[in-house]
Amino acid sequence: MKRITMPLLALLCLCANVFAQQPFRLQSTEPTGDYTDLLPLKKQFTSAGIIGAGEGTHGTREFFRMKHRLFRFLAAEMGFTIFAMEDNPIGAMRIQHFLETGEGNPIAIIREHFHSVYQVEELSDLVYWMRQYNLRHEKKLRFTGFDCQQMHYFHQELTGLSTRHQLHLFDSLLGYHADTTITFSKAMEPIISICDSILRIMPAASGGVPEKEWRLARFCVENILAGAHQFRLQATDWTRSFNIRDSMMARNVQWIGAQYPGEKMMLWAHNSHLGRLYADSMFTFRPMGAHLHAMYGKNYQNIAMLAGSGTYRAQNDFHAAMDTGHALAAPLPGSVDAQLQAMQVPLFLLPLGNVQLKGRMRTIGTIASEHQFTLWPVELKERYDWVFYAENTTSARGL
């Protein structure tokens, strides 16, 4: 009996594992059209109020278009209303004003107020669609951001608030000028001290300032403080620097949720920020996704996005303009990307709950690189709930 049962059990386990890894084939990343292939997500995301949609590079057209398609689906089928991205909340406020009034030029706003990686046609297409959606529906869509490192935008907004309401509480911060003989990191120290002092004495409300604007003023100071901490440590302690930024981004997501209680939100960010952990040979830090998981539990779910081949948009270095001519290296043998490629399905979503998928993983940020994979293996289901895979990709299209 034992000789029969053990092989049969092994065979059943193998079959179960293969079945668990069957992907949901997708028709296209085209945002318009039929959503039949996305309907399995409705059951999977029933309890989710925040869904993080990632990207393995900051410059892949198919990733960006898939996020657009996903948000359309979530809005139409699951009642999601908030779109929040890895960029500054102040520029996003200008996009939100366009959604509400039709005033302003979204392309000009994106060019002036957004990071160069997101100055792309794919994002402006989403914004124009959101405006048209709002014109046709009573339940409105909202556009916002959650990054903290663009300190000058928070400074500009705080300047406007102070001027408009003749405030003097923020004068020491707004009037600060760094000593040009000291390092950038050292120049952050007085900013940290000033922000700490302001936040200690800043009252919960101000009689002469509307509550919404007063909350925004505090929000700006808190983000300037987080940015200053991040940049003070960037040259000496990357781990703590990343931790500060991602912790603040999670707090900003929480802040957005407080502004729109009860509404569901989709996040747009790099895979590395949305995962429940990040560990490599160089450093380990607790990404935004880990904080959100601690805050919201299963109410937060995420999707990593990976690709097999193609091109992407990035900078050659920090001083260069964005360029679309960068090639994705072939997946390394044994990598997560190679295992996804071996499924021989050109476009799919794969739930990771029961999937043993471990290996090095492609990750590219703002700067193009020939070294495109993590140095240590990644257990994908430890970080993400789903993975989206596209075999052939192209570069995002700059504005």
mmCIF file of C-alpha atoms in Angstrom:
data_model
loop_
_atom_site.group_PDB
_atom_site.id
_atom_site.type_symbol
_atom_site.label_atom_id
_atom_site.label_comp_id
_atom_site.label_asym_id
_atom_site.label_seq_id
_atom_site.Cartn_x
_atom_site.Cartn_y
_atom_site.Cartn_z
ATOM 1 C CA MET A 1 0.000 0.000 0.000
ATOM 2 C CA LYS A 2 2.795 2.387 0.893
ATOM 3 C CA ARG A 3 4.522 1.835 -2.469
ATOM 4 C CA ILE A 4 1.326 2.904 -4.298
ATOM 5 C CA THR A 5 0.195 5.753 -2.015
ATOM 6 C CA MET A 6 3.448 7.731 -1.886
ATOM 7 C CA PRO A 7 3.934 8.087 -5.677
ATOM 8 C CA LEU A 8 0.241 8.913 -6.073
ATOM 9 C CA LEU A 9 0.456 11.578 -3.368
ATOM 10 C CA ALA A 10 3.534 13.051 -4.990
ATOM 11 C CA LEU A 11 1.750 13.093 -8.355
ATOM 12 C CA LEU A 12 -1.294 14.817 -6.848
ATOM 13 C CA CYS A 13 0.917 17.436 -5.195
ATOM 14 C CA LEU A 14 2.717 18.050 -8.465
ATOM 15 C CA CYS A 15 -0.573 18.449 -10.307
ATOM 16 C CA ALA A 16 -1.841 20.856 -7.664
ATOM 17 C CA ASN A 17 1.314 22.941 -7.926
ATOM 18 C CA VAL A 18 1.099 23.103 -11.732
ATOM 19 C CA PHE A 19 -2.577 24.062 -11.520
ATOM 20 C CA ALA A 20 -1.779 26.762 -8.989
ATOM 21 C CA GLN A 21 0.687 28.287 -11.410
ATOM 22 C CA GLN A 22 -1.723 28.531 -14.343
ATOM 23 C CA PRO A 23 -1.784 32.206 -15.338
ATOM 24 C CA PHE A 24 -4.765 34.299 -16.337
ATOM 25 C CA ARG A 25 -4.080 35.116 -19.980
ATOM 26 C CA LEU A 26 -4.639 38.744 -20.920
ATOM 27 C CA GLN A 27 -5.847 40.009 -24.273
ATOM 28 C CA SER A 28 -3.921 43.272 -24.308
ATOM 29 C CA THR A 29 -2.584 46.194 -22.320
ATOM 30 C CA GLU A 30 -4.823 48.482 -24.390
ATOM 31 C CA PRO A 31 -6.825 50.552 -21.862
ATOM 32 C CA THR A 32 -9.984 50.694 -23.985
ATOM 33 C CA GLY A 33 -12.221 47.778 -24.809
ATOM 34 C CA ASP A 34 -13.435 44.633 -23.132
ATOM 35 C CA TYR A 35 -12.487 43.679 -19.536
ATOM 36 C CA THR A 36 -13.528 40.023 -19.613
ATOM 37 C CA ASP A 37 -9.961 38.828 -19.046
ATOM 38 C CA LEU A 38 -9.714 40.942 -15.871
ATOM 39 C CA LEU A 39 -12.909 39.662 -14.255
ATOM 40 C CA PRO A 40 -11.083 37.029 -12.119
ATOM 41 C CA LEU A 41 -9.648 39.987 -10.202
ATOM 42 C CA LYS A 42 -13.080 40.911 -8.851
ATOM 43 C CA LYS A 43 -13.236 37.859 -6.620
ATOM 44 C CA GLN A 44 -9.558 38.125 -5.626
ATOM 45 C CA PHE A 45 -9.769 41.827 -4.736
ATOM 46 C CA THR A 46 -13.111 41.750 -2.899
ATOM 47 C CA SER A 47 -11.532 42.730 0.428
ATOM 48 C CA ALA A 48 -8.955 45.131 -1.006
ATOM 49 C CA GLY A 49 -9.363 48.858 -0.478
ATOM 50 C CA ILE A 50 -5.830 49.722 -1.635
ATOM 51 C CA ILE A 51 -4.193 48.023 -4.618
ATOM 52 C CA GLY A 52 -0.569 48.721 -5.493
ATOM 53 C CA ALA A 53 0.333 48.359 -9.186
ATOM 54 C CA GLY A 54 4.090 48.121 -9.659
ATOM 55 C CA GLU A 55 6.651 48.432 -12.424
ATOM 56 C CA GLY A 56 9.979 46.666 -12.938
ATOM 57 C CA THR A 57 11.287 49.740 -14.760
ATOM 58 C CA HIS A 58 10.247 53.378 -14.631
ATOM 59 C CA GLY A 59 10.034 53.521 -18.417
ATOM 60 C CA THR A 60 8.032 50.619 -19.868
ATOM 61 C CA ARG A 61 5.001 51.522 -21.971
ATOM 62 C CA GLU A 62 3.204 48.218 -21.378
ATOM 63 C CA PHE A 63 3.476 48.584 -17.592
ATOM 64 C CA PHE A 64 2.022 52.087 -17.739
ATOM 65 C CA ARG A 65 -0.771 51.147 -20.138
ATOM 66 C CA MET A 66 -1.645 48.118 -18.026
ATOM 67 C CA LYS A 67 -2.011 50.356 -14.975
ATOM 68 C CA HIS A 68 -4.301 52.632 -16.970
ATOM 69 C CA ARG A 69 -6.325 49.591 -18.035
ATOM 70 C CA LEU A 70 -6.395 48.232 -14.487
ATOM 71 C CA PHE A 71 -7.619 51.522 -13.032
ATOM 72 C CA ARG A 72 -10.381 51.755 -15.623
ATOM 73 C CA PHE A 73 -11.443 48.246 -14.644
ATOM 74 C CA LEU A 74 -11.292 48.984 -10.912
ATOM 75 C CA ALA A 75 -13.331 52.167 -11.384
ATOM 76 C CA ALA A 76 -15.977 50.534 -13.568
ATOM 77 C CA GLU A 77 -16.282 47.168 -11.833
ATOM 78 C CA MET A 78 -15.192 47.661 -8.216
ATOM 79 C CA GLY A 79 -15.915 51.278 -7.308
ATOM 80 C CA PHE A 80 -12.328 52.529 -7.004
ATOM 81 C CA THR A 81 -12.102 56.321 -7.185
ATOM 82 C CA ILE A 82 -8.589 57.370 -6.105
ATOM 83 C CA PHE A 83 -5.527 57.136 -8.332
ATOM 84 C CA ALA A 84 -2.309 57.868 -6.411
ATOM 85 C CA MET A 85 1.194 57.751 -7.801
ATOM 86 C CA GLU A 86 4.845 57.817 -6.815
ATOM 87 C CA ASP A 87 5.226 61.526 -7.409
ATOM 88 C CA ASN A 88 4.665 64.725 -5.496
ATOM 89 C CA PRO A 89 1.197 65.502 -4.111
ATOM 90 C CA ILE A 90 1.449 69.179 -5.071
ATOM 91 C CA GLY A 91 1.735 68.554 -8.813
ATOM 92 C CA ALA A 92 -1.035 65.976 -8.432
ATOM 93 C CA MET A 93 -3.255 68.675 -6.884
ATOM 94 C CA ARG A 94 -2.962 70.635 -10.114
ATOM 95 C CA ILE A 95 -4.054 67.586 -12.091
ATOM 96 C CA GLN A 96 -6.963 67.156 -9.668
ATOM 97 C CA HIS A 97 -7.975 70.775 -10.296
ATOM 98 C CA PHE A 98 -8.068 69.991 -14.032
ATOM 99 C CA LEU A 99 -10.253 66.932 -13.361
ATOM 100 C CA GLU A 100 -12.686 69.078 -11.383
ATOM 101 C CA THR A 101 -12.810 72.166 -13.578
ATOM 102 C CA GLY A 102 -11.195 71.444 -16.940
ATOM 103 C CA GLU A 103 -8.820 74.355 -16.277
ATOM 104 C CA GLY A 104 -5.131 73.962 -17.078
ATOM 105 C CA ASN A 105 -3.090 71.850 -19.460
ATOM 106 C CA PRO A 106 -2.295 68.380 -18.069
ATOM 107 C CA ILE A 107 0.700 67.908 -20.371
ATOM 108 C CA ALA A 108 2.197 71.209 -19.217
ATOM 109 C CA ILE A 109 1.495 70.311 -15.571
ATOM 110 C CA ILE A 110 3.163 66.907 -15.934
ATOM 111 C CA ARG A 111 6.186 68.484 -17.643
ATOM 112 C CA GLU A 112 6.567 71.152 -14.970
ATOM 113 C CA HIS A 113 5.617 69.334 -11.771
ATOM 114 C CA PHE A 114 6.328 65.624 -12.267
ATOM 115 C CA HIS A 115 9.510 63.570 -12.236
ATOM 116 C CA SER A 116 11.063 63.093 -15.674
ATOM 117 C CA VAL A 117 10.293 59.340 -15.614
ATOM 118 C CA TYR A 118 6.583 60.153 -15.544
ATOM 119 C CA GLN A 119 6.598 62.875 -18.173
ATOM 120 C CA VAL A 120 5.071 60.420 -20.611
ATOM 121 C CA GLU A 121 2.165 60.069 -22.995
ATOM 122 C CA GLU A 122 0.818 57.096 -21.078
ATOM 123 C CA LEU A 123 0.200 59.209 -17.971
ATOM 124 C CA SER A 124 -1.387 62.117 -19.839
ATOM 125 C CA ASP A 125 -3.698 59.638 -21.630
ATOM 126 C CA LEU A 126 -4.886 58.422 -18.223
ATOM 127 C CA VAL A 127 -5.485 61.973 -16.988
ATOM 128 C CA TYR A 128 -7.564 62.923 -20.046
ATOM 129 C CA TRP A 129 -9.617 59.749 -19.662
ATOM 130 C CA MET A 130 -10.254 60.517 -15.974
ATOM 131 C CA ARG A 131 -11.552 63.959 -16.946
ATOM 132 C CA GLN A 132 -13.945 62.448 -19.489
ATOM 133 C CA TYR A 133 -15.081 59.839 -16.960
ATOM 134 C CA ASN A 134 -15.890 62.539 -14.415
ATOM 135 C CA LEU A 135 -17.951 64.454 -16.944
ATOM 136 C CA ARG A 136 -20.137 61.373 -17.496
ATOM 137 C CA HIS A 137 -20.406 60.001 -13.945
ATOM 138 C CA GLU A 138 -21.754 61.314 -10.667
ATOM 139 C CA LYS A 139 -19.131 59.394 -8.680
ATOM 140 C CA LYS A 140 -15.895 61.277 -9.400
ATOM 141 C CA LEU A 141 -12.342 59.984 -9.821
ATOM 142 C CA ARG A 142 -9.476 61.647 -7.933
ATOM 143 C CA PHE A 143 -5.811 62.062 -8.820
ATOM 144 C CA THR A 144 -3.187 62.412 -6.112
ATOM 145 C CA GLY A 145 0.448 61.628 -5.228
ATOM 146 C CA PHE A 146 2.349 60.333 -2.207
ATOM 147 C CA ASP A 147 6.101 60.892 -2.694
ATOM 148 C CA CYS A 148 7.975 63.109 -0.242
ATOM 149 C CA GLN A 149 11.355 63.730 -1.826
ATOM 150 C CA GLN A 150 10.429 66.671 -4.102
ATOM 151 C CA MET A 151 10.903 69.169 -1.281
ATOM 152 C CA HIS A 152 10.751 72.301 -3.432
ATOM 153 C CA TYR A 153 7.119 71.652 -4.424
ATOM 154 C CA PHE A 154 6.058 71.487 -0.770
ATOM 155 C CA HIS A 155 8.073 74.668 -0.186
ATOM 156 C CA GLN A 156 6.236 76.406 -3.050
ATOM 157 C CA GLU A 157 2.825 75.348 -1.758
ATOM 158 C CA LEU A 158 3.670 76.452 1.781
ATOM 159 C CA THR A 159 4.850 79.809 0.420
ATOM 160 C CA GLY A 160 1.529 80.281 -1.341
ATOM 161 C CA LEU A 161 -0.453 79.393 1.781
ATOM 162 C CA SER A 162 1.628 81.745 3.931
ATOM 163 C CA THR A 163 1.248 84.633 1.490
ATOM 164 C CA ARG A 164 -2.472 84.078 1.007
ATOM 165 C CA HIS A 165 -3.237 84.013 4.743
ATOM 166 C CA GLN A 166 -0.427 86.312 5.941
ATOM 167 C CA LEU A 167 1.093 83.616 8.113
ATOM 168 C CA HIS A 168 4.444 84.041 9.871
ATOM 169 C CA LEU A 169 4.766 80.657 11.544
ATOM 170 C CA PHE A 170 6.711 79.298 8.584
ATOM 171 C CA ASP A 171 9.001 82.308 7.967
ATOM 172 C CA SER A 172 12.116 80.621 9.363
ATOM 173 C CA LEU A 173 11.660 77.678 7.013
ATOM 174 C CA LEU A 174 10.675 79.646 3.930
ATOM 175 C CA GLY A 175 13.471 82.159 4.484
ATOM 176 C CA TYR A 176 16.224 79.582 5.026
ATOM 177 C CA HIS A 177 19.219 79.845 2.685
ATOM 178 C CA ALA A 178 21.876 77.144 2.790
ATOM 179 C CA ASP A 179 25.541 77.987 3.222
ATOM 180 C CA THR A 180 27.074 77.232 -0.183
ATOM 181 C CA THR A 181 30.367 76.207 1.420
ATOM 182 C CA ILE A 182 28.878 73.168 3.173
ATOM 183 C CA THR A 183 27.787 69.830 1.730
ATOM 184 C CA PHE A 184 24.222 69.195 0.582
ATOM 185 C CA SER A 185 23.829 66.663 3.379
ATOM 186 C CA LYS A 186 24.992 69.184 5.983
ATOM 187 C CA ALA A 187 22.609 71.808 4.575
ATOM 188 C CA MET A 188 19.686 69.562 5.506
ATOM 189 C CA GLU A 189 20.417 69.758 9.247
ATOM 190 C CA PRO A 190 19.035 73.289 9.824
ATOM 191 C CA ILE A 191 15.929 72.376 7.817
ATOM 192 C CA ILE A 192 15.349 69.399 10.107
ATOM 193 C CA SER A 193 15.749 71.593 13.195
ATOM 194 C CA ILE A 194 13.413 74.294 11.847
ATOM 195 C CA CYS A 195 10.706 71.804 10.817
ATOM 196 C CA ASP A 196 10.881 70.049 14.180
ATOM 197 C CA SER A 197 10.416 73.391 15.947
ATOM 198 C CA ILE A 198 7.446 74.371 13.752
ATOM 199 C CA LEU A 199 5.671 71.060 14.236
ATOM 200 C CA ARG A 200 6.106 71.255 18.012
ATOM 201 C CA ILE A 201 4.375 74.617 18.279
ATOM 202 C CA MET A 202 1.939 74.394 15.355
ATOM 203 C CA PRO A 203 -1.611 74.344 16.759
ATOM 204 C CA ALA A 204 -4.180 71.796 15.626
ATOM 205 C CA ALA A 205 -6.241 74.552 14.013
ATOM 206 C CA SER A 206 -5.959 78.206 13.050
ATOM 207 C CA GLY A 207 -8.880 80.592 13.322
ATOM 208 C CA GLY A 208 -7.915 82.532 10.211
ATOM 209 C CA VAL A 209 -7.161 79.591 7.912
ATOM 210 C CA PRO A 210 -9.671 77.055 6.541
ATOM 211 C CA GLU A 211 -9.209 73.634 8.137
ATOM 212 C CA LYS A 212 -8.339 71.956 4.822
ATOM 213 C CA GLU A 213 -5.566 74.450 4.063
ATOM 214 C CA TRP A 214 -4.198 74.285 7.607
ATOM 215 C CA ARG A 215 -3.952 70.498 7.325
ATOM 216 C CA LEU A 216 -2.199 70.941 3.992
ATOM 217 C CA ALA A 217 0.315 73.336 5.568
ATOM 218 C CA ARG A 218 1.200 70.772 8.236
ATOM 219 C CA PHE A 219 1.380 68.086 5.546
ATOM 220 C CA CYS A 220 3.902 70.211 3.628
ATOM 221 C CA VAL A 221 6.117 70.747 6.689
ATOM 222 C CA GLU A 222 6.035 67.034 7.547
ATOM 223 C CA ASN A 223 7.081 66.106 4.017
ATOM 224 C CA ILE A 224 9.857 68.692 3.912
ATOM 225 C CA LEU A 225 11.112 67.239 7.197
ATOM 226 C CA ALA A 226 11.032 63.681 5.800
ATOM 227 C CA GLY A 227 12.797 64.785 2.619
ATOM 228 C CA ALA A 228 15.501 66.571 4.606
ATOM 229 C CA HIS A 229 16.105 63.447 6.728
ATOM 230 C CA GLN A 230 16.267 61.334 3.571
ATOM 231 C CA PHE A 231 18.793 63.552 1.804
ATOM 232 C CA ARG A 232 20.899 64.094 4.926
ATOM 233 C CA LEU A 233 21.495 60.333 5.090
ATOM 234 C CA GLN A 234 21.605 59.502 1.382
ATOM 235 C CA ALA A 235 25.372 59.733 1.015
ATOM 236 C CA THR A 236 26.218 57.845 4.213
ATOM 237 C CA ASP A 237 23.385 55.448 5.046
ATOM 238 C CA TRP A 238 21.280 54.307 2.085
ATOM 239 C CA THR A 239 19.230 51.895 4.187
ATOM 240 C CA ARG A 240 17.987 54.529 6.631
ATOM 241 C CA SER A 241 17.485 56.983 3.769
ATOM 242 C CA PHE A 242 15.243 54.542 1.900
ATOM 243 C CA ASN A 243 13.412 53.641 5.101
ATOM 244 C CA ILE A 244 12.590 57.284 5.792
ATOM 245 C CA ARG A 245 11.241 57.907 2.308
ATOM 246 C CA ASP A 246 9.129 54.737 2.170
ATOM 247 C CA SER A 247 7.789 55.212 5.676
ATOM 248 C CA MET A 248 6.700 58.747 4.760
ATOM 249 C CA MET A 249 5.131 57.593 1.490
ATOM 250 C CA ALA A 250 3.035 55.099 3.473
ATOM 251 C CA ARG A 251 1.984 57.869 5.865
ATOM 252 C CA ASN A 252 1.036 59.992 2.848
ATOM 253 C CA VAL A 253 -1.135 57.172 1.497
ATOM 254 C CA GLN A 254 -2.789 57.062 4.909
ATOM 255 C CA TRP A 255 -3.226 60.840 4.756
ATOM 256 C CA ILE A 256 -4.895 60.555 1.338
ATOM 257 C CA GLY A 257 -7.270 57.940 2.721
ATOM 258 C CA ALA A 258 -8.197 60.290 5.564
ATOM 259 C CA GLN A 259 -9.094 63.024 3.067
ATOM 260 C CA TYR A 260 -11.452 60.660 1.233
ATOM 261 C CA PRO A 261 -12.801 58.254 3.889
ATOM 262 C CA GLY A 262 -14.368 55.063 2.590
ATOM 263 C CA GLU A 263 -13.005 55.429 -0.952
ATOM 264 C CA LYS A 264 -10.849 52.790 -2.647
ATOM 265 C CA MET A 265 -7.414 53.612 -4.007
ATOM 266 C CA MET A 266 -4.987 52.303 -6.635
ATOM 267 C CA LEU A 267 -1.284 53.116 -6.250
ATOM 268 C CA TRP A 268 1.229 53.505 -9.095
ATOM 269 C CA ALA A 269 4.860 52.959 -8.020
ATOM 270 C CA HIS A 270 7.995 50.933 -8.640
ATOM 271 C CA ASN A 271 7.915 47.272 -7.621
ATOM 272 C CA SER A 272 10.568 47.934 -4.969
ATOM 273 C CA HIS A 273 8.303 50.371 -3.076
ATOM 274 C CA LEU A 274 5.130 48.289 -3.229
ATOM 275 C CA GLY A 275 6.562 44.984 -1.950
ATOM 276 C CA ARG A 276 6.131 43.784 1.606
ATOM 277 C CA LEU A 277 9.912 43.604 2.030
ATOM 278 C CA TYR A 278 13.102 44.517 0.190
ATOM 279 C CA ALA A 279 16.357 42.670 0.726
ATOM 280 C CA ASP A 280 19.479 42.573 -1.417
ATOM 281 C CA SER A 281 23.166 42.142 -0.740
ATOM 282 C CA MET A 282 23.720 45.907 -0.541
ATOM 283 C CA PHE A 283 20.953 46.795 1.878
ATOM 284 C CA THR A 284 17.652 45.723 3.402
ATOM 285 C CA PHE A 285 14.888 48.187 4.075
ATOM 286 C CA ARG A 286 11.202 48.214 4.931
ATOM 287 C CA PRO A 287 9.417 49.490 1.836
ATOM 288 C CA MET A 288 6.164 51.397 1.659
ATOM 289 C CA GLY A 289 4.288 48.152 0.969
ATOM 290 C CA ALA A 290 5.462 46.672 4.266
ATOM 291 C CA HIS A 291 4.140 49.693 6.148
ATOM 292 C CA LEU A 292 0.838 49.525 4.264
ATOM 293 C CA HIS A 293 0.563 45.808 4.992
ATOM 294 C CA ALA A 294 1.062 46.546 8.701
ATOM 295 C CA MET A 295 -1.521 49.343 8.564
ATOM 296 C CA TYR A 296 -4.198 47.649 6.469
ATOM 297 C CA GLY A 297 -3.506 43.893 6.420
ATOM 298 C CA LYS A 298 -5.303 42.117 3.572
ATOM 299 C CA ASN A 299 -7.012 45.371 2.708
ATOM 300 C CA TYR A 300 -3.733 46.176 0.934
ATOM 301 C CA GLN A 301 -2.806 43.966 -2.042
ATOM 302 C CA ASN A 302 -0.188 44.425 -4.724
ATOM 303 C CA ILE A 303 0.884 43.451 -8.220
ATOM 304 C CA ALA A 304 4.497 43.290 -9.417
ATOM 305 C CA MET A 305 5.083 43.936 -13.126
ATOM 306 C CA LEU A 306 7.896 42.187 -15.018
ATOM 307 C CA ALA A 307 8.952 41.696 -18.620
ATOM 308 C CA GLY A 308 10.993 39.305 -20.736
ATOM 309 C CA SER A 309 12.353 41.460 -23.528
ATOM 310 C CA GLY A 310 12.145 44.842 -25.207
ATOM 311 C CA THR A 311 13.237 48.398 -24.505
ATOM 312 C CA TYR A 312 12.668 50.953 -21.767
ATOM 313 C CA ARG A 313 13.014 54.684 -21.171
ATOM 314 C CA ALA A 314 15.647 55.909 -18.675
ATOM 315 C CA GLN A 315 18.577 58.275 -18.138
ATOM 316 C CA ASN A 316 22.182 57.318 -18.852
ATOM 317 C CA ASP A 317 23.143 59.205 -15.697
ATOM 318 C CA PHE A 318 21.639 61.754 -13.339
ATOM 319 C CA HIS A 319 22.614 64.640 -15.605
ATOM 320 C CA ALA A 320 21.331 63.190 -18.890
ATOM 321 C CA ALA A 321 17.926 63.548 -20.508
ATOM 322 C CA MET A 322 15.540 60.608 -20.674
ATOM 323 C CA ASP A 323 16.318 58.270 -23.573
ATOM 324 C CA THR A 324 14.147 55.512 -25.070
ATOM 325 C CA GLY A 325 16.886 53.371 -26.554
ATOM 326 C CA HIS A 326 17.731 51.101 -23.608
ATOM 327 C CA ALA A 327 17.423 47.332 -24.012
ATOM 328 C CA LEU A 328 16.202 44.804 -21.472
ATOM 329 C CA ALA A 329 18.834 42.130 -20.987
ATOM 330 C CA ALA A 330 17.730 38.539 -21.546
ATOM 331 C CA PRO A 331 16.404 36.998 -18.294
ATOM 332 C CA LEU A 332 19.193 35.382 -16.292
ATOM 333 C CA PRO A 333 18.970 31.586 -16.052
ATOM 334 C CA GLY A 334 16.917 30.656 -12.998
ATOM 335 C CA SER A 335 15.689 34.205 -12.456
ATOM 336 C CA VAL A 336 12.040 34.943 -11.662
ATOM 337 C CA ASP A 337 11.776 36.538 -15.083
ATOM 338 C CA ALA A 338 13.165 33.430 -16.801
ATOM 339 C CA GLN A 339 10.657 31.216 -14.979
ATOM 340 C CA LEU A 340 7.797 33.468 -16.060
ATOM 341 C CA GLN A 341 9.121 33.484 -19.608
ATOM 342 C CA ALA A 342 9.185 29.660 -19.599
ATOM 343 C CA MET A 343 5.387 29.638 -19.237
ATOM 344 C CA GLN A 344 5.322 30.746 -22.895
ATOM 345 C CA VAL A 345 2.318 33.010 -22.431
ATOM 346 C CA PRO A 346 2.937 36.463 -23.914
ATOM 347 C CA LEU A 347 0.765 38.447 -21.501
ATOM 348 C CA PHE A 348 -0.682 37.286 -18.193
ATOM 349 C CA LEU A 349 -1.523 37.812 -14.538
ATOM 350 C CA LEU A 350 -0.496 35.162 -12.026
ATOM 351 C CA PRO A 351 -1.784 34.910 -8.417
ATOM 352 C CA LEU A 352 1.120 34.071 -6.117
ATOM 353 C CA GLY A 353 -0.621 32.617 -3.078
ATOM 354 C CA ASN A 354 0.432 29.000 -3.730
ATOM 355 C CA VAL A 355 3.240 29.564 -6.217
ATOM 356 C CA GLN A 356 6.847 28.697 -5.429
ATOM 357 C CA LEU A 357 8.597 31.276 -7.587
ATOM 358 C CA LYS A 358 12.074 32.206 -6.397
ATOM 359 C CA GLY A 359 15.094 33.699 -8.154
ATOM 360 C CA ARG A 360 16.835 36.930 -8.986
ATOM 361 C CA MET A 361 14.427 39.587 -10.216
ATOM 362 C CA ARG A 362 14.787 42.393 -12.741
ATOM 363 C CA THR A 363 14.656 45.863 -11.199
ATOM 364 C CA ILE A 364 15.592 49.099 -12.987
ATOM 365 C CA GLY A 365 15.000 52.610 -11.673
ATOM 366 C CA THR A 366 15.584 56.045 -13.154
ATOM 367 C CA ILE A 367 19.091 55.239 -14.407
ATOM 368 C CA ALA A 368 19.699 52.714 -17.188
ATOM 369 C CA SER A 369 21.900 49.785 -16.252
ATOM 370 C CA GLU A 370 23.440 46.653 -17.729
ATOM 371 C CA HIS A 371 23.155 45.051 -14.277
ATOM 372 C CA GLN A 372 19.401 44.652 -14.232
ATOM 373 C CA PHE A 373 18.759 41.907 -11.674
ATOM 374 C CA THR A 374 18.832 41.731 -7.900
ATOM 375 C CA LEU A 375 22.016 40.177 -6.529
ATOM 376 C CA TRP A 376 20.067 37.862 -4.224
ATOM 377 C CA PRO A 377 17.109 35.575 -5.010
ATOM 378 C CA VAL A 378 13.618 36.869 -4.339
ATOM 379 C CA GLU A 379 10.741 34.727 -3.067
ATOM 380 C CA LEU A 380 8.042 36.496 -5.056
ATOM 381 C CA LYS A 381 5.032 35.588 -2.906
ATOM 382 C CA GLU A 382 6.743 37.026 0.190
ATOM 383 C CA ARG A 383 6.571 40.431 -1.450
ATOM 384 C CA TYR A 384 3.581 40.419 -3.803
ATOM 385 C CA ASP A 385 0.089 38.987 -4.242
ATOM 386 C CA TRP A 386 0.148 38.956 -8.046
ATOM 387 C CA VAL A 387 2.620 39.288 -10.890
ATOM 388 C CA PHE A 388 1.858 40.763 -14.294
ATOM 389 C CA TYR A 389 4.163 39.562 -17.065
ATOM 390 C CA ALA A 390 4.669 40.886 -20.597
ATOM 391 C CA GLU A 391 7.021 39.006 -22.905
ATOM 392 C CA ASN A 392 7.613 41.896 -25.338
ATOM 393 C CA THR A 393 7.718 45.513 -24.208
ATOM 394 C CA THR A 394 8.541 48.941 -25.599
ATOM 395 C CA SER A 395 9.759 52.243 -24.190
ATOM 396 C CA ALA A 396 7.326 54.701 -22.648
ATOM 397 C CA ARG A 397 6.715 57.705 -24.909
ATOM 398 C CA GLY A 398 7.963 61.033 -23.628
ATOM 399 C CA LEU A 399 5.810 64.157 -23.815
#
